[in-house]
XYZ file of C-alpha atoms in Angstrom:
298
model
C 121.964 -45.041 23.543
C 121.518 -48.184 23.993
C 117.934 -49.743 25.080
C 117.453 -53.181 27.119
C 114.554 -54.991 25.499
C 114.290 -57.285 27.953
C 110.396 -56.221 28.558
C 108.303 -53.480 27.541
C 108.763 -51.046 30.977
C 112.145 -51.291 30.858
C 114.112 -47.924 31.223
C 115.949 -47.016 27.835
C 119.964 -46.207 29.242
C 122.036 -43.570 28.251
C 126.144 -45.178 28.587
C 127.475 -42.262 27.433
C 125.752 -39.423 29.135
C 129.090 -37.155 29.951
C 130.145 -38.005 26.448
C 132.615 -40.985 24.768
C 135.815 -39.180 26.085
C 135.154 -40.917 29.565
C 135.633 -44.038 27.391
C 138.880 -42.936 26.088
C 139.925 -42.490 30.134
C 138.706 -45.465 31.282
C 140.573 -47.206 28.620
C 143.632 -45.155 29.729
C 143.321 -46.208 33.148
C 143.851 -50.063 32.247
C 146.297 -49.306 30.573
C 147.563 -47.859 33.147
C 147.242 -49.765 35.383
C 148.359 -52.978 33.389
C 151.446 -51.130 32.635
C 152.784 -50.209 36.763
C 151.460 -53.927 37.357
C 153.251 -55.492 34.477
C 156.708 -53.785 36.049
C 155.928 -54.975 39.793
C 155.457 -58.146 38.477
C 158.599 -58.495 36.449
C 160.008 -57.889 39.301
C 158.575 -60.234 41.564
C 159.244 -62.946 38.951
C 163.149 -62.326 40.142
C 162.844 -61.394 43.311
C 162.503 -64.580 45.949
C 162.866 -62.850 49.111
C 160.113 -59.388 48.190
C 158.078 -61.309 46.009
C 155.409 -61.683 48.004
C 154.910 -57.347 48.311
C 155.712 -56.907 44.756
C 152.757 -60.000 43.616
C 150.999 -57.482 45.943
C 151.743 -54.196 44.449
C 151.191 -56.034 41.235
C 147.511 -56.737 42.409
C 147.043 -52.829 43.363
C 147.559 -51.970 40.242
C 146.553 -54.444 37.821
C 142.957 -55.414 39.585
C 142.541 -51.755 41.749
C 143.058 -49.199 39.376
C 143.135 -51.701 36.123
C 139.718 -53.523 36.545
C 138.085 -51.703 39.195
C 138.450 -48.034 38.743
C 138.495 -48.778 35.696
C 134.658 -49.467 35.660
C 134.093 -48.227 38.608
C 135.004 -44.847 36.730
C 132.777 -45.376 33.480
C 129.787 -46.233 35.857
C 129.654 -42.518 35.297
C 128.392 -42.327 31.716
C 125.804 -44.550 32.855
C 121.892 -42.964 33.133
C 118.544 -42.830 32.932
C 116.662 -39.724 31.718
C 113.949 -38.965 33.868
C 115.716 -41.710 37.575
C 118.216 -40.552 39.569
C 120.890 -44.002 40.443
C 121.744 -44.884 43.319
C 125.473 -46.575 44.954
C 125.548 -48.990 47.936
C 129.348 -47.304 48.442
C 129.974 -50.813 50.450
C 129.008 -53.177 47.486
C 131.692 -50.989 45.680
C 133.970 -51.451 48.336
C 133.751 -54.718 48.695
C 134.152 -55.354 44.841
C 137.529 -53.731 45.304
C 138.351 -55.888 47.481
C 137.729 -59.341 44.783
C 139.222 -57.829 41.886
C 142.826 -57.642 43.900
C 143.197 -60.267 45.877
C 141.524 -61.713 42.125
C 144.778 -60.694 40.687
C 146.699 -61.536 44.224
C 145.580 -65.396 43.787
C 145.664 -65.144 39.792
C 149.351 -64.018 39.506
C 150.601 -66.615 42.515
C 149.301 -69.349 41.092
C 150.817 -68.441 37.380
C 153.973 -69.126 39.172
C 157.589 -67.650 38.097
C 157.327 -69.740 34.357
C 155.175 -70.729 32.203
C 153.178 -74.040 33.009
C 149.051 -74.986 31.359
C 148.500 -76.320 34.773
C 148.948 -73.448 36.599
C 147.219 -71.420 33.894
C 144.211 -72.826 34.284
C 144.123 -72.924 38.369
C 145.158 -68.782 37.735
C 143.058 -68.067 35.516
C 139.963 -69.887 37.229
C 140.671 -67.880 40.023
C 140.602 -64.891 37.513
C 136.961 -65.748 36.946
C 135.658 -66.719 40.434
C 137.478 -62.654 41.444
C 136.529 -61.024 39.142
C 132.740 -62.843 38.801
C 132.337 -61.478 42.230
C 133.443 -58.411 41.709
C 131.602 -57.569 38.240
C 128.248 -58.933 39.987
C 128.637 -56.507 43.045
C 129.300 -53.976 41.218
C 126.052 -54.626 39.496
C 123.698 -55.204 42.123
C 124.962 -52.168 43.663
C 122.818 -50.340 41.836
C 119.363 -48.444 42.956
C 117.317 -46.824 41.457
C 113.104 -46.030 41.777
C 111.513 -49.321 40.898
C 113.680 -52.169 40.061
C 116.809 -53.178 38.921
C 117.178 -57.191 37.556
C 120.226 -58.695 35.632
C 120.276 -60.711 32.616
C 122.036 -64.047 33.584
C 123.521 -64.793 30.038
C 124.750 -61.407 30.127
C 126.640 -61.094 32.826
C 127.942 -64.459 32.152
C 129.110 -63.966 28.767
C 130.946 -60.929 30.645
C 132.486 -62.852 32.905
C 133.803 -64.745 30.145
C 135.697 -62.174 28.174
C 137.233 -60.783 31.909
C 138.629 -64.451 32.222
C 140.143 -64.449 28.650
C 141.354 -61.222 28.308
C 143.505 -61.819 31.694
C 144.360 -65.198 30.775
C 145.369 -64.316 27.309
C 147.578 -61.325 29.276
C 148.982 -64.167 31.812
C 149.980 -65.885 28.981
C 151.995 -63.494 27.229
C 153.553 -62.216 29.912
C 154.496 -65.987 31.140
C 155.519 -67.393 27.402
C 157.212 -64.232 25.449
C 159.125 -61.481 27.208
C 160.365 -58.778 24.382
C 159.221 -55.808 24.525
C 156.269 -56.292 21.324
C 154.437 -58.693 23.758
C 154.267 -56.776 26.924
C 153.047 -53.720 24.656
C 150.126 -57.252 23.551
C 149.633 -57.599 26.947
C 148.753 -53.469 27.723
C 146.618 -53.130 24.583
C 144.556 -56.474 24.848
C 143.980 -55.691 28.958
C 142.780 -52.269 28.508
C 140.167 -54.106 25.573
C 139.110 -56.640 27.328
C 138.573 -54.486 30.203
C 136.958 -51.799 28.050
C 134.335 -55.134 26.888
C 134.278 -56.267 30.384
C 132.367 -53.508 31.496
C 130.365 -53.108 28.620
C 128.438 -56.231 28.568
C 128.323 -56.285 32.299
C 126.364 -52.732 32.291
C 124.039 -54.048 29.234
C 122.995 -56.275 31.422
C 121.002 -54.641 34.148
C 117.163 -54.215 33.163
C 116.274 -50.996 35.106
C 112.770 -51.196 35.192
C 111.683 -47.482 37.624
C 108.346 -46.728 39.411
C 107.429 -43.593 40.505
C 104.997 -45.651 43.197
C 108.315 -47.387 44.642
C 110.237 -46.537 47.633
C 112.812 -44.040 46.391
C 116.538 -45.360 45.840
C 118.241 -45.937 48.409
C 122.853 -45.370 48.893
C 124.863 -42.020 47.645
C 125.336 -40.373 44.605
C 128.882 -42.494 42.145
C 130.369 -39.005 41.328
C 131.179 -38.407 45.471
C 131.973 -41.695 45.656
C 134.442 -42.165 42.595
C 135.826 -38.769 42.340
C 137.575 -39.151 45.543
C 138.920 -42.822 45.045
C 140.091 -41.927 41.507
C 142.476 -39.502 43.316
C 143.201 -42.153 45.488
C 144.283 -44.845 43.283
C 146.152 -42.285 40.867
C 147.951 -41.611 44.052
C 149.037 -44.794 44.742
C 150.482 -45.482 41.785
C 153.079 -43.158 42.982
C 154.257 -46.450 45.093
C 155.113 -49.431 42.870
C 156.072 -45.996 40.604
C 158.541 -45.660 43.043
C 159.421 -49.004 44.390
C 160.435 -50.053 40.255
C 162.781 -47.016 39.675
C 164.917 -47.381 43.097
C 164.281 -51.518 42.658
C 167.661 -52.703 41.345
C 168.419 -54.317 38.458
C 167.955 -57.998 38.372
C 168.342 -60.525 35.541
C 165.842 -62.877 34.174
C 168.175 -66.114 34.123
C 171.426 -65.834 35.710
C 174.528 -64.913 33.310
C 176.503 -67.926 32.926
C 179.568 -67.880 34.379
C 182.774 -66.757 32.962
C 186.092 -69.475 32.670
C 188.152 -68.299 34.465
C 191.929 -66.463 33.023
C 194.833 -69.142 33.021
C 197.274 -68.472 34.963
C 200.134 -68.491 31.779
C 197.724 -66.288 30.062
C 199.624 -64.561 27.045
C 200.183 -61.107 27.148
C 198.750 -60.772 23.573
C 195.404 -62.178 24.476
C 196.642 -65.692 24.058
C 198.638 -68.657 25.875
C 201.330 -69.536 25.638
C 200.452 -72.956 24.140
C 199.016 -71.218 21.206
C 195.480 -71.016 21.477
C 193.611 -68.015 20.779
C 192.103 -66.077 23.630
C 188.168 -67.442 23.221
C 189.405 -70.906 24.024
C 190.721 -73.147 26.272
C 194.429 -73.893 26.354
C 195.537 -77.525 26.339
C 198.377 -78.735 28.731
C 201.369 -79.318 27.436
C 202.914 -83.134 29.747
C 205.813 -80.330 31.400
C 202.808 -78.277 32.661
C 200.576 -81.201 33.713
C 203.821 -82.106 35.949
C 204.256 -79.173 37.493
C 200.677 -79.147 38.286
C 201.347 -83.026 40.389
C 203.957 -81.885 41.385
C 202.023 -78.542 43.728
C 202.151 -79.587 47.290
C 198.615 -80.014 48.717
C 196.969 -77.270 50.111
C 196.257 -77.181 54.539
C 192.734 -77.706 55.287
C 190.999 -74.749 56.842
C 191.340 -74.291 60.535
């Protein structure tokens, strides 16, 4: 139970009505969304022609599933005894658009390689997008009475979102070994959980039986279909990652062409080992100069 003490009339809010398993489920959604989105972002960094498509798939996975769907499903555990919570579906859907757009713009601004200025602009884009998303989610809640938002808790939740997402982008850009990838995923899941709970505790509910009934829709009728759609939508980027051609982050070093007079035993006619360039002899140099020049291509 979490009691919001901003005023004596503030209702007591239960954050775990459906049990603690829902929190673990949302953390799993965050990790899966980040895992798929990270795989798409890696392919987007290696690709030139299809980079915008990969970035869009990454934004849908990270912003749509990893952030928005995880926090929306977590709202199912929020309840007030004796009061029915309703939600504005248009605001919730619009918050999804801002979540995906924030990640898309942030990844584009972050670029392919690590750069401090790019990281700063990407963090600003993520902060603005996640801030609008959170505000729309919080203000979509309605009860028979009044609902308000504690500004400093909202700003704290926003700061958590910016720091967590920026650290994930930093790890992704700066380090490319498997432990860094795993660290990014775990940090992202923890950041989304902290972001959600801080945002929810910023809400102040003041039920009033004499006020107009709450308007909107019960969350389960909206969140469950979006949960199914989101999980099915992940099949598209997962399939794209599996069938994408293998590419390297860096261009391989050009191989030295074999010398025309390499010996059969792995060495060469001048006695140099196979891994070293042969030393040209005077006879070979004269023979090279004596060869006629090739005719120009017609």
